[in-house]
Amino acid sequence: MVCVRFAPSPTGHLHIGGARTALFNYLYARHNNGKFILRIEDTDRSRSTEEYIDAIIEGMRWLKLEWDEGPFRQTDRFDIYRDYANKLVNEGKAYYCYCSPDELEQRRKEALAQGKSPKYDGRCRNKERVQGVEGSRVQAAVRFKMPQEGQTVVDDLIKGTVSFENDQLDDLIILRSDGTPTYNFTVVVDDVDMKITHVIRGDDHLNNTPKQIHIYKALGYEIPMFAHLPMILGSDKTRLSKRHGATSVMAYKEMGYLYDALVNYLVRLGWAYGDQEVFSREELIKYFSLENVGKSSAVFNPEKLLWLNSQYIIKSNPEEIGELVMPFLENAGIIQKGQDIDRKWLSKAIKTLQERAKTLIELANSLRYYIAEDIEYDEKAKTKFLNEKSKALLIELKDNLASISDFSAPELEKAFKLIIEKHNVKLGALAQPVRVAITGGTESPGIFEVLEVLGKEKTLKRLEKAIKTIDNFSM
Ligand code: GLU
């Protein structure tokens, strides 16, 4: 059975690159009816925090990247790593190293000054074990005896065949002198222990792969398949970072992106399926394959993400969007905390705006004129459209609308028509002042729909206010 994992180090929030790795693992597992494991690589205790673990889990949950097992934490598994390390020492495949950090640093500097490789010189490789190492004062790290001859070939499912010279590989430390294990070791032990069949991760780990292959071999385990994902770059072709805009996944939630849209965007960072751009989750699971992941780096394009988000807002059902927009209405102060709104009415209002709002923030702001008791006028719009010229039309409209019992878009249209025909003016001469009176600005969905959603009472109140404003203005 296919078994994959996402193994973040909790040293930051879930970011775009990490989320893409998680997504590809998730899709690969689902496509192959396999298993997806979440493993938290928190062995670096100085940089890992509980807060980041929670943040990563929150991000995964928001994107609905459900895992089947875990989250496992490496800090809960130290005994397992020690057992494996001891096994390697006993078999002569790893050794105790007594060199102090200062000595190592000194030698490293000397080697560099002489133009030599700064890697460990192997001087403890054949040392007798100093008595009383375990639990005693003698501090020792455990180093892995890295083969130094020949080459290691990585047959990567994305990168193809990549060869590494073994004499470039260091006798890396697998247990520090304080007994804590290190990345290249824990990752192999866990991938073995969790029966991982495919390691799908960022290509920043490609250089670690030959080292890990040797550890698999030393432990006597089968080597999994590797798939290293191409890097994600910013628009200036440098590695994606905060300079290019928000990189944390949850920041996109806060900016009013739908999780589906972000997932759809992330999958296209490296993967393609013909020319198709918009995919449902089912389609992604059905079509996903590693063969269609490109070799070259992907470029993060915020405009495209925004476009996709607008597409998802358009095609989502208004009830769903209604749920999602509620916290944004609260944040914008359009509704009170905990205040509820008639959801059926909200859906109707949202339907008029779906084509126009690119984010939930934009949508919430547009909903303001439907929900708020009162509106404020945009100064320019007010000066241009609320004036003596429009006053008579507005008064007439208000009187006519007051007598309409069926306050529906078609009836409203008739009422508008009557007035413009009578005065021989264009629709805009009436519709724009009304738009300003109702929404405060000059842009909105079709005015009849807006009035229908707003309802008779609020419509009349706002027309009245506009008429008064003109009076005050011209006094
Ligand atoms: N913990 C590593 C990281 O966050 C990933 C290790 C792996 O996938 O092998 O970069």
Coordinates of C-alpha atoms and ligand atoms in Angstrom, one line a residue:
M1 CA 0.0 0.0 0.0
V2 CA 1.2 3.5 -0.8
C3 CA 2.1 5.3 2.4
V4 CA 3.3 8.9 2.4
R5 CA 3.9 11.6 5.0
F6 CA 4.1 15.3 5.5
A7 CA 6.9 16.0 8.0
P8 CA 7.0 19.7 8.9
S9 CA 9.5 21.1 11.4
P10 CA 7.4 23.4 13.6
T11 CA 9.8 26.4 13.3
G12 CA 7.2 28.6 11.6
H13 CA 3.6 28.8 10.4
L14 CA 2.4 26.5 7.6
H15 CA 3.6 28.4 4.5
I16 CA 2.9 28.1 0.8
G17 CA 5.7 25.7 0.1
G18 CA 4.9 23.4 3.0
A19 CA 1.3 23.4 2.2
R20 CA 2.1 22.5 -1.4
T21 CA 4.2 19.5 -0.1
A22 CA 1.4 18.5 2.2
L23 CA -1.1 18.7 -0.6
F24 CA 0.9 16.6 -3.1
N25 CA 1.3 13.9 -0.4
Y26 CA -2.3 14.0 0.4
L27 CA -3.4 13.8 -3.3
Y28 CA -0.9 11.0 -3.9
A29 CA -2.3 9.0 -1.0
R30 CA -5.9 9.6 -2.0
H31 CA -5.3 8.8 -5.6
N32 CA -3.7 5.5 -4.7
N33 CA -6.0 4.6 -1.9
G34 CA -3.0 4.9 0.3
K35 CA -2.2 6.3 3.7
F36 CA -1.2 9.9 4.6
I37 CA 0.7 10.4 7.8
L38 CA 1.4 13.7 9.6
R39 CA 4.6 13.8 11.5
I40 CA 5.9 16.8 13.4
E41 CA 9.7 17.0 13.3
D42 CA 10.3 18.8 16.5
T43 CA 13.8 17.5 17.5
D44 CA 15.3 20.9 17.2
R45 CA 13.9 22.0 20.5
S46 CA 15.4 25.5 20.4
R47 CA 13.5 26.4 17.3
S48 CA 10.3 24.3 17.6
T49 CA 7.3 25.7 19.5
E50 CA 3.9 24.4 20.5
E51 CA 2.4 27.4 18.9
Y52 CA 3.8 26.5 15.5
I53 CA 2.7 22.9 15.9
D54 CA -0.9 24.2 16.5
A55 CA -0.5 26.7 13.6
I56 CA 0.5 23.9 11.2
I57 CA -2.3 21.7 12.2
E58 CA -4.7 24.6 11.9
G59 CA -3.5 25.3 8.4
M60 CA -3.8 21.7 7.4
R61 CA -7.4 21.5 8.8
W62 CA -8.3 24.7 7.0
L63 CA -7.1 23.3 3.7
K64 CA -9.0 20.1 4.5
L65 CA -5.8 18.0 4.0
E66 CA -7.0 15.2 6.3
W67 CA -4.3 12.9 7.5
D68 CA -5.0 9.2 8.4
E69 CA -2.4 8.9 11.2
G70 CA -0.7 11.2 13.6
P71 CA 0.3 13.8 14.3
F72 CA 3.3 11.9 15.6
R73 CA 6.0 13.9 17.3
Q74 CA 9.6 13.1 17.1
T75 CA 10.2 14.3 20.6
D76 CA 8.0 11.4 21.8
R77 CA 10.2 8.9 20.0
F78 CA 13.6 9.6 21.4
D79 CA 13.9 6.0 22.8
I80 CA 13.3 4.6 19.4
Y81 CA 16.1 6.6 17.8
R82 CA 18.5 5.7 20.6
D83 CA 17.8 2.0 20.1
Y84 CA 18.5 2.3 16.4
A85 CA 21.6 4.3 17.0
N86 CA 22.9 1.7 19.5
K87 CA 22.2 -1.0 17.0
L88 CA 24.3 0.8 14.5
V89 CA 27.1 1.3 17.0
N90 CA 27.0 -2.4 18.0
E91 CA 27.3 -3.4 14.4
G92 CA 30.2 -1.1 13.8
K93 CA 28.3 1.1 11.4
A94 CA 28.4 4.1 13.7
Y95 CA 30.9 5.2 16.4
Y96 CA 31.3 7.4 19.4
C97 CA 33.0 10.7 18.7
Y98 CA 34.7 12.5 21.5
C99 CA 35.8 15.6 19.6
S100 CA 34.5 18.8 21.3
P101 CA 32.6 21.5 19.4
D102 CA 35.6 23.8 19.8
E103 CA 38.1 21.3 18.4
L104 CA 35.7 20.6 15.4
E105 CA 35.4 24.3 14.7
Q106 CA 39.1 24.8 14.9
R107 CA 39.8 21.9 12.4
R108 CA 37.0 23.1 10.1
K109 CA 38.6 26.5 9.9
E110 CA 42.1 25.0 9.3
A111 CA 40.7 22.8 6.5
L112 CA 39.0 25.6 4.8
A113 CA 42.1 27.8 5.0
Q114 CA 44.1 25.0 3.3
G115 CA 41.4 24.7 0.6
K116 CA 40.3 21.3 1.9
S117 CA 36.9 19.9 2.5
P118 CA 35.6 21.0 5.9
K119 CA 34.0 17.7 6.6
Y120 CA 34.8 15.6 9.7
D121 CA 38.2 13.9 9.3
G122 CA 37.1 10.6 10.9
R123 CA 39.6 10.6 13.7
C124 CA 37.3 8.9 16.1
R125 CA 36.3 6.2 13.6
N126 CA 38.6 3.6 15.0
K127 CA 38.9 4.8 18.6
E128 CA 38.3 2.3 21.3
R129 CA 35.2 3.1 23.2
V130 CA 36.0 5.2 26.3
Q131 CA 34.6 3.4 29.3
G132 CA 31.6 4.7 31.1
V133 CA 30.1 6.6 28.1
E134 CA 26.5 5.9 28.9
G135 CA 25.2 8.0 31.8
S136 CA 28.7 9.1 32.8
R137 CA 30.8 12.3 32.5
V138 CA 32.4 11.3 29.2
Q139 CA 30.4 13.2 26.6
A140 CA 30.3 11.6 23.2
A141 CA 28.2 12.1 20.1
V142 CA 27.4 9.2 17.8
R143 CA 28.5 9.5 14.2
F144 CA 27.4 7.4 11.2
K145 CA 30.2 5.7 9.3
M146 CA 29.5 7.1 5.8
P147 CA 30.9 5.0 3.0
Q148 CA 33.6 7.1 1.3
E149 CA 34.0 5.2 -2.0
G150 CA 32.0 5.2 -5.1
Q151 CA 28.8 7.0 -5.9
T152 CA 25.3 7.0 -4.7
V153 CA 22.6 7.3 -7.2
V154 CA 19.2 8.7 -6.4
D155 CA 16.5 7.6 -8.8
D156 CA 14.1 10.5 -8.2
L157 CA 10.6 10.2 -9.6
I158 CA 10.7 13.9 -10.6
K159 CA 14.3 14.9 -10.9
G160 CA 15.4 11.6 -12.7
T161 CA 18.8 10.1 -11.9
V162 CA 21.0 12.2 -9.7
S163 CA 24.5 11.0 -8.7
F164 CA 26.5 11.9 -5.6
E165 CA 30.2 11.2 -4.9
N166 CA 30.4 9.4 -1.6
D167 CA 33.7 11.0 -0.7
Q168 CA 31.8 14.3 -0.4
L169 CA 29.5 12.9 2.3
D170 CA 30.3 13.6 5.9
D171 CA 30.3 11.1 8.8
L172 CA 27.3 12.9 10.1
I173 CA 26.3 13.0 13.8
I174 CA 23.2 10.9 14.4
L175 CA 23.0 11.5 18.2
R176 CA 24.4 14.6 19.7
S177 CA 26.4 14.3 22.9
D178 CA 23.3 15.3 24.9
G179 CA 21.6 12.2 23.4
T180 CA 19.2 14.1 21.1
P181 CA 19.0 12.7 17.6
T182 CA 19.5 14.7 14.4
Y183 CA 17.4 15.2 11.3
N184 CA 18.9 12.9 8.7
F185 CA 18.7 10.0 11.2
T186 CA 15.3 10.6 12.7
V187 CA 13.8 11.0 9.2
V188 CA 15.1 7.6 8.1
V189 CA 14.1 5.8 11.3
D190 CA 10.6 7.2 11.1
D191 CA 10.2 6.5 7.4
V192 CA 11.2 2.9 8.1
D193 CA 9.1 2.6 11.2
M194 CA 6.1 4.2 9.6
K195 CA 6.5 2.1 6.4
I196 CA 6.7 5.1 4.1
T197 CA 6.8 4.0 0.5
H198 CA 7.2 7.4 -1.2
V199 CA 9.1 10.3 0.2
I200 CA 7.6 13.4 -1.4
R201 CA 9.2 16.6 -0.2
G202 CA 10.9 19.9 -1.3
D203 CA 14.0 19.6 -3.4
D204 CA 16.0 21.5 -0.7
H205 CA 16.3 18.0 0.7
L206 CA 17.7 16.4 -2.4
N207 CA 21.3 16.7 -1.1
N208 CA 20.3 14.9 2.1
T209 CA 19.0 11.9 0.2
P210 CA 22.3 10.1 -0.5
K211 CA 23.1 10.4 3.2
Q212 CA 19.7 9.0 4.1
I213 CA 20.1 6.2 1.5
H214 CA 23.3 5.0 3.3
I215 CA 21.4 5.0 6.6
Y216 CA 18.6 2.9 5.2
K217 CA 21.2 0.4 3.9
A218 CA 23.0 0.3 7.2
L219 CA 19.8 -0.4 9.0
G220 CA 19.0 -3.1 6.4
Y221 CA 15.8 -1.6 5.1
E222 CA 14.4 -1.2 1.7
I223 CA 14.8 2.3 0.3
P224 CA 11.6 4.1 -0.5
M225 CA 10.9 6.0 -3.7
F226 CA 11.8 9.7 -3.7
A227 CA 10.1 12.6 -5.4
H228 CA 11.6 16.0 -4.8
L229 CA 9.4 18.9 -5.7
P230 CA 10.7 21.9 -7.6
M231 CA 11.2 25.1 -5.7
I232 CA 8.7 27.9 -5.5
L233 CA 10.0 31.3 -6.6
G234 CA 8.7 34.8 -6.3
S235 CA 8.1 36.9 -9.4
D236 CA 11.7 38.1 -9.4
K237 CA 12.8 34.4 -9.6
T238 CA 14.3 34.3 -6.1
R239 CA 13.2 31.8 -3.5
L240 CA 9.7 32.7 -2.3
S241 CA 9.8 34.7 0.9
K242 CA 7.9 37.4 2.8
R243 CA 9.3 40.0 0.4
H244 CA 6.9 38.6 -2.2
G245 CA 3.8 39.0 0.0
A246 CA 2.1 36.8 2.5
T247 CA 3.6 33.3 2.6
S248 CA 1.6 31.9 5.5
V249 CA -1.4 29.9 4.6
M250 CA -3.6 31.3 7.3
A251 CA -2.8 34.8 6.2
Y252 CA -4.7 33.9 3.0
K253 CA -7.7 32.8 5.1
E254 CA -7.6 36.2 6.9
M255 CA -7.4 38.0 3.5
G256 CA -10.6 36.4 2.5
Y257 CA -9.5 33.5 0.3
L258 CA -11.5 30.3 0.1
Y259 CA -9.5 27.2 1.0
D260 CA -10.6 25.4 -2.2
A261 CA -9.2 28.3 -4.2
L262 CA -5.9 28.2 -2.4
V263 CA -5.7 24.4 -2.8
N264 CA -6.4 24.8 -6.5
Y265 CA -3.7 27.4 -6.8
L266 CA -1.1 25.3 -4.9
V267 CA -1.6 22.3 -7.0
R268 CA -0.7 24.2 -10.1
L269 CA 2.7 25.2 -8.5
G270 CA 4.5 22.4 -10.2
W271 CA 1.7 20.1 -11.4
A272 CA -0.4 20.3 -14.6
Y273 CA -3.2 18.5 -16.2
G274 CA -3.4 19.7 -19.8
D275 CA -4.6 23.3 -19.9
Q276 CA -7.1 22.9 -17.1
E277 CA -6.9 25.5 -14.4
V278 CA -9.9 24.9 -12.2
F279 CA -10.3 21.6 -10.5
S280 CA -12.7 20.2 -7.9
R281 CA -11.2 18.2 -5.1
E282 CA -12.5 15.0 -6.7
E283 CA -10.9 15.8 -10.0
L284 CA -7.6 16.5 -8.2
I285 CA -7.7 13.2 -6.5
K286 CA -8.6 11.5 -9.8
Y287 CA -6.0 13.1 -12.0
F288 CA -3.0 13.6 -9.6
S289 CA 0.2 11.8 -10.5
L290 CA 3.8 12.5 -9.9
E291 CA 4.6 12.0 -13.6
N292 CA 2.8 15.3 -14.2
V293 CA 5.0 17.2 -11.8
G294 CA 7.4 19.4 -13.7
K295 CA 11.2 19.5 -13.1
S296 CA 11.5 23.3 -13.2
S297 CA 10.7 25.8 -10.4
A298 CA 7.3 27.2 -10.1
V299 CA 6.6 30.9 -9.8
F300 CA 4.1 32.2 -7.2
N301 CA 1.7 34.5 -8.9
P302 CA -0.7 36.4 -6.5
E303 CA -2.8 37.8 -9.3
K304 CA -3.6 34.3 -10.5
L305 CA -4.5 33.2 -7.0
L306 CA -6.8 36.2 -6.7
W307 CA -8.4 35.3 -10.0
L308 CA -9.0 31.7 -8.9
N309 CA -10.5 33.0 -5.7
S310 CA -13.0 35.1 -7.6
Q311 CA -13.8 32.0 -9.7
Y312 CA -14.5 30.0 -6.6
I313 CA -16.6 32.8 -5.1
I314 CA -18.7 32.8 -8.3
K315 CA -19.2 29.1 -8.4
S316 CA -19.8 28.4 -4.7
N317 CA -23.3 28.3 -3.5
P318 CA -24.4 31.5 -1.7
E319 CA -25.4 29.7 1.5
E320 CA -21.9 28.4 1.9
I321 CA -20.4 31.8 1.1
G322 CA -22.8 33.2 3.7
E323 CA -21.3 31.1 6.4
L324 CA -17.8 32.0 5.4
V325 CA -18.4 35.7 5.2
M326 CA -19.9 36.0 8.7
P327 CA -16.6 36.5 10.5
F328 CA -15.5 39.1 7.9
L329 CA -18.8 41.0 8.5
E330 CA -17.9 41.0 12.2
N331 CA -14.3 42.1 11.7
A332 CA -15.4 45.0 9.5
G333 CA -17.9 46.0 12.2
I334 CA -20.8 45.5 9.9
I335 CA -22.5 43.2 12.3
Q336 CA -21.9 42.9 16.1
K337 CA -20.0 40.0 17.6
G338 CA -22.4 37.1 17.8
Q339 CA -25.1 38.9 15.9
D340 CA -27.0 36.6 13.5
I341 CA -28.5 37.5 10.1
D342 CA -31.4 35.9 8.3
R343 CA -29.4 33.5 6.2
K344 CA -31.9 33.2 3.4
W345 CA -31.9 36.9 3.0
L346 CA -28.1 37.0 3.2
S347 CA -27.8 34.4 0.4
K348 CA -30.0 36.6 -1.8
A349 CA -27.8 39.6 -1.1
I350 CA -24.7 37.5 -1.8
K351 CA -26.1 36.3 -5.1
T352 CA -26.1 39.9 -6.4
L353 CA -22.4 40.3 -5.5
Q354 CA -20.7 37.0 -6.3
E355 CA -19.6 38.1 -9.7
R356 CA -18.0 41.2 -8.3
A357 CA -16.2 40.3 -5.1
K358 CA -12.7 38.7 -5.5
T359 CA -12.3 38.0 -1.8
L360 CA -14.5 37.6 1.3
I361 CA -13.2 40.9 2.5
E362 CA -14.5 42.7 -0.6
L363 CA -17.7 40.8 -0.3
A364 CA -18.2 41.8 3.3
N365 CA -17.6 45.4 2.4
S366 CA -20.1 45.3 -0.4
L367 CA -22.6 43.8 1.9
R368 CA -22.3 46.8 4.1
Y369 CA -25.0 48.8 2.3
Y370 CA -27.4 45.9 2.5
I371 CA -26.9 45.2 6.2
A372 CA -26.2 48.6 7.8
E373 CA -29.0 50.8 8.9
D374 CA -27.4 53.8 7.4
I375 CA -24.8 54.5 4.7
E376 CA -22.3 57.1 4.2
Y377 CA -21.9 58.9 0.8
D378 CA -18.7 58.9 -1.1
E379 CA -18.1 62.7 -1.4
K380 CA -17.5 62.7 -5.1
A381 CA -20.5 60.6 -5.9
K382 CA -22.6 62.8 -3.7
T383 CA -21.6 66.0 -5.4
K384 CA -22.0 64.6 -8.8
F385 CA -25.4 62.9 -8.4
L386 CA -27.3 64.2 -5.4
N387 CA -28.2 67.7 -6.7
E388 CA -31.1 69.8 -7.7
K389 CA -31.3 68.1 -11.1
S390 CA -31.9 64.6 -9.6
K391 CA -34.0 65.8 -6.7
A392 CA -37.3 65.9 -8.5
L393 CA -36.7 62.5 -10.0
L394 CA -35.9 61.1 -6.6
I395 CA -39.0 62.6 -5.0
E396 CA -41.2 61.1 -7.7
L397 CA -39.6 57.7 -7.5
K398 CA -39.9 57.7 -3.7
D399 CA -43.7 58.5 -4.0
N400 CA -44.2 55.8 -6.6
L401 CA -42.3 53.1 -4.7
A402 CA -44.2 53.9 -1.6
S403 CA -47.3 52.6 -3.3
I404 CA -45.8 49.3 -4.7
S405 CA -46.7 46.3 -2.7
D406 CA -44.7 43.7 -4.7
F407 CA -41.2 45.1 -4.2
S408 CA -39.6 42.9 -6.8
A409 CA -37.0 43.7 -9.4
P410 CA -39.5 43.5 -12.4
E411 CA -42.0 45.8 -10.6
L412 CA -39.3 48.2 -9.6
E413 CA -38.1 48.3 -13.2
K414 CA -41.5 49.3 -14.3
A415 CA -41.6 52.1 -11.8
F416 CA -38.3 53.4 -13.0
K417 CA -39.4 53.2 -16.6
L418 CA -42.5 55.3 -16.0
I419 CA -40.5 58.1 -14.6
I420 CA -37.7 58.2 -17.2
E421 CA -40.2 58.0 -20.0
K422 CA -42.3 60.8 -18.6
H423 CA -39.2 63.1 -18.2
N424 CA -37.6 61.8 -21.3
V425 CA -34.2 61.1 -19.6
K426 CA -31.9 58.1 -19.8
L427 CA -32.0 55.4 -17.2
G428 CA -28.7 56.5 -15.8
A429 CA -30.1 59.9 -14.9
L430 CA -32.3 58.2 -12.4
A431 CA -30.4 55.0 -11.6
Q432 CA -27.1 56.7 -10.7
P433 CA -28.6 59.1 -8.1
V434 CA -30.6 56.2 -6.7
R435 CA -27.4 54.1 -6.5
V436 CA -25.6 56.9 -4.5
A437 CA -28.7 57.2 -2.3
I438 CA -28.8 53.5 -1.6
T439 CA -25.2 52.4 -1.6
G440 CA -23.3 55.6 -1.0
G441 CA -21.3 55.0 -4.2
T442 CA -21.6 54.7 -8.0
E443 CA -20.9 51.1 -8.4
S444 CA -23.3 48.2 -7.5
P445 CA -25.0 45.3 -9.0
G446 CA -28.2 46.0 -11.0
I447 CA -30.1 48.6 -9.2
F448 CA -33.5 46.8 -9.3
E449 CA -31.9 43.7 -7.7
V450 CA -30.3 45.8 -5.1
L451 CA -33.5 47.5 -4.1
E452 CA -35.4 44.2 -4.0
V453 CA -32.8 42.8 -1.6
L454 CA -32.7 45.9 0.5
G455 CA -36.5 46.0 0.8
K456 CA -39.1 48.7 0.7
E457 CA -38.6 50.2 4.2
K458 CA -34.8 50.8 3.9
T459 CA -35.1 51.9 0.3
L460 CA -37.7 54.6 1.1
K461 CA -35.7 55.7 4.1
R462 CA -32.5 56.1 2.1
L463 CA -34.3 58.0 -0.7
E464 CA -35.7 60.3 1.8
K465 CA -32.3 60.9 3.4
A466 CA -30.9 61.7 -0.1
I467 CA -33.6 64.2 -0.8
K468 CA -32.9 65.9 2.6
T469 CA -29.2 65.9 1.9
I470 CA -29.8 67.7 -1.4
D471 CA -32.0 70.3 0.5
N472 CA -29.3 70.8 3.1
F473 CA -26.7 71.0 0.5
S474 CA -28.3 73.6 -1.6
M475 CA -29.4 75.8 1.3
Ligands
GLU1 N1 11.2 18.3 8.5 C1 11.7 18.6 7.2 C2 11.4 20.0 6.8 O1 10.4 20.6 7.4 C3 11.2 17.7 6.1 C4 11.8 16.4 6.1 C5 11.4 15.5 5.0 O2 10.3 15.6 4.5 O3 12.1 14.5 4.8 O4 12.0 20.5 5.9

